[in-house]
Every structure is written in C-alpha cells, then in structure tokens.
Amino acid sequence: MQIKKGHFLEEKADVLIIFSPKIIKKQIPHELEEVNLRLNGCIKEIIQEEGYKGLANQTVFIRTHQALPVKRVLIVGLGEKEEITLETIRQACAAAYHEIKNWKVKHLVVQHLSDVFEEYSVDDISQVMTEGILLASYTFGKYKKIKDRFPDLITFVTAKGKNVRLSEKGIVQGQLAAQATMFARNLGNIPGQHLTPEDLMLVAKALAKGKKNIQLKVFNQEQLQKMGAGGILSVAQGSDHPPYLVHLIYKPTKKTKKKIALVGKALTFDSGGLSLKPSEAMKNMKIDMAGAAAVLGVFSVIDHLVPRCEVHGIFAACENMPSGKALRPGDIIQVMNKKTIEVLDTDAEGRLTLADALLYASKQKPDSIIDLATLTGACVVALGEEITGVMSNDAELVARLKEATEFSGEKIWELPLEKNYRKLLKSPIADYKNIAGRWGGALTAGLFLQEFVGKIPWAHLDIAGPSFAEKTIDPYTKQGATGHGVRTLLKLISK
Ligand code: BES
Ligand code: MN
Ligand code: ZN
C-alpha cells in the first residue's frame, strides 16, 4: 500500500476506485463531473439507466475502453453528504474490495478522500481507508481453501503533495490496526479443540519472544494454588486442560508514569459446566476468549505502535467443562483477596475467573484498568449484537473510551453500576453469590466485577454481543469472530 501525488484519472492501473455522495435529482455530482467528461457521458448513463444512486456502499463499475489509462473504474457511494463519517469511508472502501476480490487486479488505484473531505485529518482518512480494505479482505483459511484475491499493489492518489507524508503515517496505523484485529479474529475463530488454555498462553509467549520491551509472566495451576486464585482454579477444575494466568508487560523505551492494565476474559470454551448450556447457546462458545484475544491483538502490534504508557495485558485462560471433578452448583470458593463466593450457577464462570484476574491486575497498581469480557447474554438482550455495554467507576475513562470509539467505529453504550442492586449479590452463607436473579443481568455482573478493583479507575466492556457475528454485519465484518475492541484499545493507548 502506498500513496502518491498525482491525478487519479491519469494513473495507469487495472482498476481505479472513486467515490461519490448521494445523487440528488439524478444530477451528476460535481465529484463525478470530470470522469463523466472523460468517459463520454458514461456517468449520466449509470445514473439515469443503471440506477446508481450513490447510496452508502452502493457500487457500479465502468469499462473505460482506453478512454482512461485504467481498464475499469469502480464507483462507490458514500450516501448523504452531511452524514459521511470516518466509518462511512471505512465501509465504502471495504465494499469496494468485495467488488474486486474476484477480479484479476495487479494494481489498484484509489482516489484519496482527503482531497474531498477537509473535516477529517489526512492521516485519519488514510487510516480508515486502509483498515476498510484490509479488514474486508480477512478470511479464516485454517480449515478451508478460500480463493479471494488481493491486489499486488494498492496506490492511493492525492492531488495535494503536502498530504503524502501524513498519509503514509495513516497507512501504517491502518495496517497495524487491521493486523491486530485479524490476529484477534483468528484466535476467536479457532475452535476450542485447537485453542486450549495452554495454547492461549503459548500465543502470549510467542508474542513476547525476542522483544526487548515486552515481558511475560505465566502462573500455572500449582502457582495459582499458592496465590489462592480459587476463582480461576474452580472454573478450570472440570476440564482436562489446566488453567494459566498470563501477564504481558509492555514498557516504553522512554520512562513514563502512566500504567494501564487490559484484562481479558479467556474461556477457551464455555460449556456452562454442570449448569450445562443448551446446545443452541453452546455452539459458538469458542468465542468466550474474545476479551483475551483483543488484548493479545493489541500486544501483537504494540511494539510498532510505541505508546507512551506502560501496558499490562492480563488474562486467566480456562476451559469450563462438566465432569466428575467439576465445580458443583452450591460450592463455595475463595478468590485471591480471601473473599468467598457461593457458586449457584457454574455458567456464570467468567466473573469468577475475572475476580482473580482483576485482583491480580489491581496489585500491579495501574492508573486504570479496562476489562473486556464476553460476560453476559443479558447484555446482548439489552444492546443487541453490535453494541458493547460499558460499566465504569470513572466518568473520564468512559469519555476517553467513547472518544476512541468515535474513531474506531466500534459502538459502546454506558450501563449503570447501580448501587441498589448490590444487595442482589449477597449470599446468606458467603461474601457473595455469583448470580443475582433474572433481571439486569449485565449490570449485576458488572457490579460483581467492581468488588475486585477497589478504587482504581476501571471500565468493564461487556463484548458478548459484538465479539462474534452470527452473520455478516457490515462490509468489513463478516460472519465469525470480529476482533471487536482491538481498534478502540489501540486508539486509546496511543493517545
Ligand atoms: N460466556 C457467557 C456469556 C455469553 C453469552 C457470551 C452469549 C457470548 C454470547 C457467560 O459465561 C454466561 O454463560 N453467562 C450467563 C450468566 C448467567 C448464568 C448469570 C448468561 O448470560 O446466561
Ligand atoms: Mn458461562
Ligand atoms: Zn462464559
């Protein structure tokens, strides 16, 4: 991927991608006037005869028959001009990729949208264009051959020479963000059979290997016993695969005081345990490590991103299985701060493993903690499959997260940590119970986690909905693991 100064209509390539806003009253928009002239009124025809309306992600292609140096032009709609955002651009580029992925395209030229939009910075536009194309091209080919093609070379063309340097920066950021997201998608798509807690720990090990500024600490079952991490141990005890607590540390070269901890839920498979899930609810539960996958995605590019803060990535890799050794409903466990929990439902396991992971994270004395967890079906009921629920004890952290999502396009919505609901987590015979009745399940889960972060500024992201797409949701997010959260975290830590 590269950027050059030039005029997009003068570039020699196999395909040229250009963009247009919504067509009003079948009039050629000024963005397409020049192409229309060069292609002998062709734009007029596609508008009047082929139904091209410039709707968001609508595409139409034109053969140029030597009227231009390119063989084909693909026009992509951006929709209503006033509604165009960075996300519109990301999706439009992704939609364009899907049109050409079956064509033989050696060299693709793309009109750089910074020439058209002044309201966004040049590097941001470059970044989202890059992300859109790369994320759209993601396929999970581990178990099946997939024939999509990708151009040998993609050139963005801008008329403004001064934009080139900034654009290059944006392209690199976009490549890193896409790479990290795809890293998380791959982990999420691998079935539980081939991604055990040990495998997930080994992924972290591979990421830290040979990198001076990334350290790794791993705690095995025996060490977890010494630490009193009964939340992790009890959830894992029904499985043949032992648990690991994994701690990655990124230290920037320049000294900093700021420290952030990213904690991911890491159930490589959640059967529900003895409170067994029905098969419909269990079939996608390989995704229950999506929180850890997002953290690992961040660490997969962190040394290229050079954030100025110290970043800790923490997850407790476990598998939740029923067996003769499994945790029983009614059992009382003890987590790292000695608090006891009556486990009334072994399917509310994420909060048990997270209790220990959050207690461990708190001991690192970070300035803030962000956890990402496929925690509750209730959050999916509340916000649907595309929106993450955020619960936090710190308004500023929420504001920062929201700002990051405005760029990343990942949607979050704040849910309350309602004090009055704390009583629902009280047990007559232990400090807490792990379920709180039928209503407000996302909130009571968040309240449960809050018990283990003390006063540290903390935000909990319930990603149960957006981490896995039952079916394709937009041109760059196809069915399967989405890598949701990665791009928001990258934006947050690079600020
Ligand atoms: N991993 C599930 C939550 C989940 C649901 C993730 C749908 C992704 C998609 C979690 O461990 C779970 O089973 N939660 C229970 C909690 C309940 C028992 C209090 C749930 O949501 O039903
Ligand atoms: Mn569960
Ligand atoms: Zn779970």
XYZ file of C-alpha atoms and ligand atoms in Angstrom:
519
model
C 0.000 0.000 0.000
C 1.343 3.373 -0.923
C 0.362 6.968 -1.514
C 1.481 9.261 -4.300
C 0.772 12.705 -5.566
C -0.995 12.798 -8.866
C -4.335 12.968 -10.588
C -6.396 9.815 -10.125
C -7.652 9.945 -13.706
C -4.106 9.888 -15.047
C -2.898 6.767 -13.252
C -2.209 3.587 -15.149
C -3.649 0.553 -13.347
C -6.132 -2.305 -13.663
C -8.845 -0.710 -11.570
C -9.490 2.773 -10.263
C -11.795 3.281 -7.280
C -13.530 6.635 -6.932
C -16.271 7.826 -4.611
C -19.449 9.819 -4.888
C -22.007 11.205 -2.481
C -25.701 10.505 -2.861
C -27.060 11.504 -6.263
C -29.640 14.254 -5.990
C -32.371 14.525 -8.609
C -30.379 12.336 -10.991
C -27.854 15.147 -11.415
C -24.201 14.308 -11.855
C -22.488 15.396 -8.621
C -19.512 17.676 -9.121
C -17.251 14.934 -7.729
C -18.006 12.900 -10.871
C -18.150 15.662 -13.483
C -14.610 15.241 -14.675
C -14.910 11.456 -15.007
C -18.156 11.927 -16.851
C -16.454 14.170 -19.383
C -13.516 11.845 -19.830
C -15.823 8.836 -20.237
C -18.142 10.453 -22.748
C -21.215 10.880 -20.577
C -20.957 7.446 -19.051
C -21.807 8.689 -15.541
C -25.014 10.172 -16.826
C -25.941 6.732 -18.152
C -25.224 4.835 -14.968
C -27.320 7.317 -13.043
C -30.205 7.501 -15.443
C -30.240 3.933 -16.762
C -28.454 1.693 -14.266
C -29.984 3.016 -11.066
C -26.759 4.268 -9.496
C -27.858 6.480 -6.603
C -24.654 6.935 -4.656
C -26.167 5.215 -1.632
C -23.691 4.205 1.051
C -21.705 1.159 -0.125
C -23.521 1.022 -3.479
C -21.097 0.199 -6.276
C -21.102 0.354 -10.042
C -18.286 -0.325 -12.459
C -17.426 1.049 -15.839
C -15.144 -0.292 -18.544
C -13.111 2.578 -19.904
C -12.118 1.132 -23.310
C -8.936 3.181 -23.376
C -10.659 6.465 -22.611
C -8.577 6.478 -19.411
C -5.239 4.866 -18.560
C -7.100 2.413 -16.245
C -9.100 -0.530 -17.568
C -12.019 -0.245 -15.196
C -13.424 2.337 -12.838
C -15.384 1.319 -9.773
C -17.580 4.000 -8.275
C -18.564 3.610 -4.630
C -21.385 5.524 -2.986
C -20.932 7.352 0.308
C -24.568 8.243 0.903
C -25.914 11.536 2.187
C -23.125 14.113 2.200
C -23.942 15.542 5.633
C -23.893 12.070 7.191
C -20.495 10.954 5.968
C -18.177 9.908 8.805
C -14.874 8.071 9.050
C -16.919 4.894 9.438
C -18.729 5.617 6.146
C -15.355 5.824 4.433
C -14.093 2.650 6.095
C -17.174 0.763 4.933
C -17.104 2.221 1.421
C -13.525 1.024 0.952
C -14.499 -2.392 2.292
C -17.475 -2.565 -0.080
C -15.148 -1.694 -2.954
C -12.818 -4.528 -2.013
C -15.683 -7.042 -2.191
C -16.491 -5.911 -5.732
C -12.988 -6.518 -6.982
C -11.932 -9.544 -4.944
C -12.841 -11.942 -7.758
C -11.160 -9.908 -10.478
C -7.569 -10.184 -11.559
C -6.236 -6.899 -10.238
C -2.491 -6.446 -10.122
C -2.512 -2.741 -9.499
C -5.373 -0.928 -7.817
C -5.540 2.853 -7.670
C -7.804 4.517 -5.104
C -8.797 8.150 -5.025
C -7.668 9.516 -1.658
C -10.638 11.004 0.106
C -8.642 13.710 1.849
C -8.921 15.630 -1.427
C -12.687 15.695 -0.923
C -13.132 15.924 2.858
C -11.463 18.652 4.775
C -13.253 17.944 8.064
C -11.132 14.899 8.865
C -7.373 14.838 9.124
C -5.392 13.349 6.281
C -3.828 10.603 8.400
C -7.199 9.601 9.866
C -8.704 9.274 6.401
C -5.719 7.234 5.241
C -6.008 5.008 8.259
C -9.703 4.207 7.848
C -9.354 3.647 4.094
C -6.540 1.186 4.785
C -8.474 -0.528 7.567
C -11.564 -0.883 5.391
C -9.736 -2.589 2.548
C -7.603 -4.852 4.736
C -10.347 -5.891 7.156
C -12.709 -6.629 4.275
C -10.107 -8.971 2.833
C -9.943 -11.017 6.034
C -10.687 -14.690 5.631
C -10.221 -17.548 8.062
C -8.444 -20.121 5.931
C -7.199 -22.546 8.573
C -9.671 -25.271 7.700
C -10.761 -24.443 4.155
C -9.199 -23.055 0.976
C -10.544 -19.616 0.108
C -9.956 -18.162 -3.333
C -10.286 -14.401 -2.792
C -7.586 -12.354 -4.453
C -5.789 -9.303 -3.188
C -4.141 -6.720 -5.480
C -0.341 -6.873 -5.679
C -0.188 -3.143 -5.241
C -2.647 -0.545 -3.961
C -1.886 3.118 -4.596
C -3.821 5.956 -3.036
C -3.646 9.068 -5.154
C -3.925 12.575 -3.785
C -3.746 15.840 -5.661
C -2.020 17.502 -2.734
C 1.661 16.780 -2.356
C 1.634 18.032 1.220
C -0.704 15.171 2.152
C 1.690 12.426 1.193
C 3.765 12.282 4.387
C 0.739 12.340 6.702
C -0.995 9.754 4.585
C 1.931 7.413 4.870
C 1.657 7.642 8.637
C -2.058 6.868 8.438
C -1.482 3.892 6.167
C 0.952 2.380 8.671
C -1.518 2.929 11.537
C -4.270 1.354 9.457
C -2.120 -1.634 8.608
C -1.256 -2.171 12.273
C -4.869 -1.809 13.397
C -6.073 -4.254 10.746
C -3.287 -6.714 11.519
C -4.091 -6.625 15.239
C -7.815 -7.052 14.583
C -7.215 -10.000 12.287
C -4.912 -11.533 14.870
C -7.790 -11.412 17.363
C -10.261 -12.703 14.761
C -8.047 -15.696 14.039
C -7.845 -16.590 17.724
C -11.607 -16.213 18.101
C -12.316 -18.399 15.098
C -10.094 -21.297 16.154
C -12.270 -23.950 17.789
C -11.807 -24.861 21.455
C -10.335 -28.153 20.325
C -7.290 -26.389 18.865
C -7.066 -23.444 21.241
C -6.798 -24.740 24.784
C -5.797 -22.623 27.790
C -2.225 -23.809 27.245
C -2.379 -22.789 23.565
C -3.615 -19.322 24.516
C -0.762 -18.982 26.997
C 1.665 -20.059 24.255
C 0.303 -17.330 21.962
C 1.306 -14.778 24.592
C 4.686 -16.443 24.923
C 5.259 -16.249 21.169
C 4.328 -12.548 21.183
C 6.805 -11.743 23.931
C 9.616 -13.812 22.456
C 12.602 -11.818 21.275
C 11.000 -8.463 22.085
C 13.028 -6.314 24.425
C 10.132 -4.170 25.599
C 7.631 -6.995 26.198
C 7.942 -9.174 29.291
C 5.848 -12.196 30.147
C 4.862 -13.834 33.408
C 2.908 -17.077 33.456
C 1.386 -18.686 36.537
C 0.479 -22.363 36.296
C -2.001 -24.369 38.350
C 0.418 -25.020 41.178
C 1.388 -21.359 41.438
C -2.264 -20.325 41.266
C -2.931 -22.602 44.225
C -0.230 -20.821 46.221
C -1.722 -17.480 45.234
C -5.147 -18.584 46.402
C -6.711 -17.935 42.993
C -9.745 -20.090 43.682
C -11.847 -18.345 41.049
C -9.574 -19.456 38.247
C -8.887 -22.902 39.712
C -12.500 -23.792 40.435
C -13.755 -22.840 36.979
C -10.992 -24.883 35.366
C -11.267 -27.912 37.634
C -13.793 -29.780 35.477
C -11.592 -29.572 32.415
C -8.727 -31.832 31.390
C -6.823 -28.680 30.419
C -5.176 -26.857 33.314
C -5.539 -23.066 33.634
C -2.880 -20.376 33.268
C -2.777 -16.814 34.468
C -0.916 -14.826 31.837
C 0.624 -11.391 32.319
C 2.212 -9.457 29.454
C 4.015 -6.189 30.162
C 4.897 -3.576 27.591
C 7.392 -0.984 28.786
C 8.034 2.017 26.573
C 11.651 2.999 25.996
C 11.041 6.468 27.372
C 10.207 6.462 31.076
C 6.541 7.100 31.890
C 4.470 7.149 34.995
C 1.183 6.105 33.384
C 0.250 2.469 33.584
C -2.813 0.830 32.103
C -3.987 -2.740 32.608
C -6.022 -4.542 29.952
C -7.757 -7.604 31.344
C -9.469 -10.097 29.033
C -11.907 -12.899 29.799
C -10.255 -16.046 28.489
C -12.580 -19.035 28.478
C -11.279 -21.092 25.563
C -14.614 -22.878 25.706
C -17.658 -22.311 27.905
C -19.961 -25.308 28.076
C -21.594 -23.837 31.160
C -20.050 -26.550 33.323
C -22.536 -28.613 35.339
C -25.074 -25.812 34.758
C -24.747 -27.022 31.186
C -25.821 -24.754 28.349
C -28.384 -25.995 25.841
C -26.679 -26.751 22.509
C -28.003 -23.641 20.762
C -26.373 -21.436 23.405
C -23.183 -23.505 23.440
C -22.416 -23.722 19.746
C -20.363 -20.523 19.498
C -18.780 -20.662 22.938
C -15.277 -20.951 21.488
C -15.661 -17.146 21.321
C -15.616 -16.864 25.124
C -11.933 -15.882 24.983
C -12.618 -12.831 22.782
C -11.592 -10.458 25.582
C -8.172 -12.092 25.823
C -7.994 -12.216 22.019
C -8.450 -8.429 21.911
C -5.680 -7.963 24.487
C -3.394 -10.284 22.520
C -4.301 -8.421 19.328
C -3.111 -5.208 20.930
C 0.129 -6.860 22.068
C 0.704 -8.279 18.600
C 1.443 -4.772 17.284
C 2.270 -2.838 20.432
C 5.995 -2.515 19.807
C 5.264 -0.889 16.426
C 2.715 1.415 17.939
C 5.109 2.775 20.554
C 2.525 4.004 23.066
C 3.895 6.284 25.739
C 2.277 4.396 28.620
C 3.150 1.125 30.259
C 0.604 -1.501 29.190
C -0.213 -4.657 31.129
C -2.160 -7.429 29.396
C -3.681 -9.948 31.779
C -5.902 -12.963 31.268
C -6.809 -16.198 33.046
C -7.045 -18.924 30.420
C -9.518 -21.640 31.447
C -11.968 -24.088 29.980
C -15.394 -24.518 31.609
C -16.410 -28.168 31.402
C -18.676 -30.578 33.276
C -17.067 -33.720 34.674
C -16.698 -35.722 37.873
C -14.151 -33.147 39.020
C -16.219 -30.128 38.016
C -17.338 -27.318 40.279
C -20.885 -28.004 41.543
C -23.717 -25.510 41.873
C -23.713 -24.665 45.583
C -19.959 -24.978 46.029
C -18.289 -22.129 47.860
C -14.964 -20.900 46.553
C -12.417 -18.387 47.747
C -10.683 -15.889 45.484
C -7.310 -14.140 45.844
C -8.471 -11.492 48.342
C -9.864 -14.266 50.583
C -13.496 -13.347 49.846
C -15.869 -16.292 49.489
C -18.350 -16.835 46.684
C -21.291 -19.196 46.605
C -21.420 -20.542 43.063
C -25.082 -21.072 42.335
C -24.634 -21.305 38.598
C -21.444 -22.700 37.103
C -22.288 -20.924 33.839
C -21.631 -17.561 35.490
C -17.955 -18.540 35.362
C -16.413 -15.515 33.673
C -16.837 -13.322 36.745
C -15.115 -15.965 38.897
C -12.015 -16.065 36.703
C -12.141 -12.279 36.298
C -12.336 -11.755 40.069
C -8.841 -13.233 40.382
C -7.572 -11.621 37.182
C -8.798 -8.196 38.329
C -7.357 -8.690 41.831
C -4.042 -9.584 40.216
C -4.278 -6.572 37.901
C -5.023 -4.265 40.854
C -1.824 -5.460 42.555
C 0.172 -4.012 39.657
C -1.093 -0.599 40.813
C -2.176 0.610 37.386
C -3.660 4.075 36.835
C -6.606 2.420 35.153
C -7.984 -0.997 34.334
C -10.049 -1.886 31.313
C -11.543 -5.340 31.145
C -13.095 -6.885 28.071
C -15.357 -9.859 28.587
C -17.963 -11.886 26.739
C -19.717 -11.801 30.062
C -23.490 -11.926 29.762
C -26.251 -12.893 27.367
C -28.250 -10.193 29.175
C -26.032 -7.513 27.642
C -26.829 -8.897 24.195
C -30.525 -8.772 25.051
C -30.138 -5.146 26.138
C -27.935 -3.763 23.363
C -28.050 -6.304 20.553
C -25.182 -7.834 18.649
C -23.375 -4.695 17.587
C -23.071 -2.646 20.745
C -20.773 -3.184 23.703
C -22.006 -2.354 27.195
C -19.608 -0.278 29.260
C -19.785 -0.001 33.040
C -17.327 2.128 34.912
C -16.484 3.828 38.188
C -14.758 6.667 36.344
C -16.518 9.130 34.038
C -13.279 10.345 32.492
C -12.289 6.836 31.437
C -15.701 6.363 29.825
C -15.275 9.677 27.998
C -11.887 8.536 26.705
C -13.324 5.237 25.563
C -16.193 6.989 23.796
C -13.775 9.289 22.041
C -11.724 6.301 20.882
C -14.841 4.567 19.542
C -15.807 7.633 17.547
C -12.691 6.944 15.572
C -12.762 3.132 15.618
C -16.422 2.827 14.699
C -16.900 0.205 17.426
C -20.074 1.093 19.263
C -20.347 1.289 23.052
C -23.149 2.350 25.355
C -22.906 3.055 29.039
C -24.895 0.987 31.515
C -25.175 1.927 35.189
C -23.377 0.367 38.140
C -26.493 0.724 40.261
C -25.595 0.583 43.961
C -29.072 -0.566 44.932
C -28.547 -3.781 43.007
C -25.503 -4.758 45.050
C -27.779 -6.434 47.572
C -28.771 -8.913 44.871
C -25.272 -10.401 45.020
C -25.379 -11.120 48.761
C -25.319 -14.717 49.912
C -26.524 -15.853 53.355
C -23.503 -18.132 53.745
C -20.696 -16.498 51.746
C -19.482 -12.977 50.949
C -21.154 -13.108 47.553
C -23.128 -15.357 45.288
C -22.288 -15.463 41.607
C -25.773 -14.885 40.184
C -28.383 -12.293 41.054
C -31.688 -13.392 39.630
C -33.297 -12.801 36.318
C -33.290 -9.043 35.713
C -30.492 -6.641 34.876
C -28.009 -9.473 34.365
C -25.408 -7.296 32.629
C -25.497 -4.792 35.485
C -25.225 -7.303 38.322
C -22.309 -8.958 36.512
C -20.620 -5.544 36.287
C -21.310 -4.898 39.968
C -19.798 -8.262 40.831
C -16.576 -7.352 38.989
C -16.457 -3.956 40.677
C -15.932 -5.700 44.010
C -12.446 -6.711 42.843
C -10.962 -3.474 41.506
C -11.097 -1.373 44.665
C -10.827 2.340 43.947
C -8.785 2.085 40.760
C -10.401 3.828 37.763
C -11.862 0.903 35.866
C -14.108 0.244 32.895
C -15.740 -3.056 32.102
C -16.645 -3.749 28.489
C -19.227 -6.495 28.036
C -18.491 -7.597 24.467
C -20.747 -10.690 24.450
C -22.747 -9.314 21.505
C -20.176 -7.722 19.176
C -17.346 -10.258 19.584
C -18.990 -12.757 17.271
C -21.093 -12.033 14.180
C -23.769 -14.669 13.592
C -23.937 -13.277 10.084
C -22.077 -10.579 8.197
C -22.852 -7.175 9.739
C -21.036 -4.707 7.531
C -18.619 -4.870 4.571
C -15.583 -5.327 6.793
C -17.081 -7.587 9.453
C -18.079 -10.955 8.111
C -19.618 -13.905 9.927
C -17.422 -15.194 12.730
C -15.078 -13.631 15.268
C -14.888 -9.869 14.793
C -11.824 -8.811 16.794
C -14.082 -6.237 18.412
C -12.360 -3.967 20.916
C -8.890 -4.115 19.413
C -9.112 -0.909 17.407
C -10.670 1.043 20.259
C -7.919 -0.102 22.627
C -5.208 0.774 20.114
C -6.622 4.252 19.720
C -6.910 4.664 23.473
C -3.374 3.610 24.336
C -1.780 5.574 21.522
C -3.295 8.779 22.916
N -19.986 -16.665 28.081
C -21.300 -16.489 28.561
C -21.986 -15.217 28.032
C -22.204 -15.100 26.551
C -23.490 -15.190 26.023
C -21.169 -14.797 25.687
C -23.700 -15.042 24.673
C -21.379 -14.640 24.337
C -22.642 -14.747 23.836
C -21.278 -16.400 30.082
O -20.307 -17.154 30.708
C -22.582 -16.905 30.573
O -22.846 -18.060 30.400
N -23.370 -16.026 31.194
C -24.616 -16.396 31.720
C -24.728 -15.742 33.067
C -25.905 -16.218 33.870
C -25.740 -17.672 34.237
C -25.989 -15.361 35.111
C -25.692 -15.877 30.768
O -25.538 -14.825 30.186
O -26.673 -16.592 30.593
Mn -20.903 -19.108 31.057
Zn -18.629 -17.549 29.631
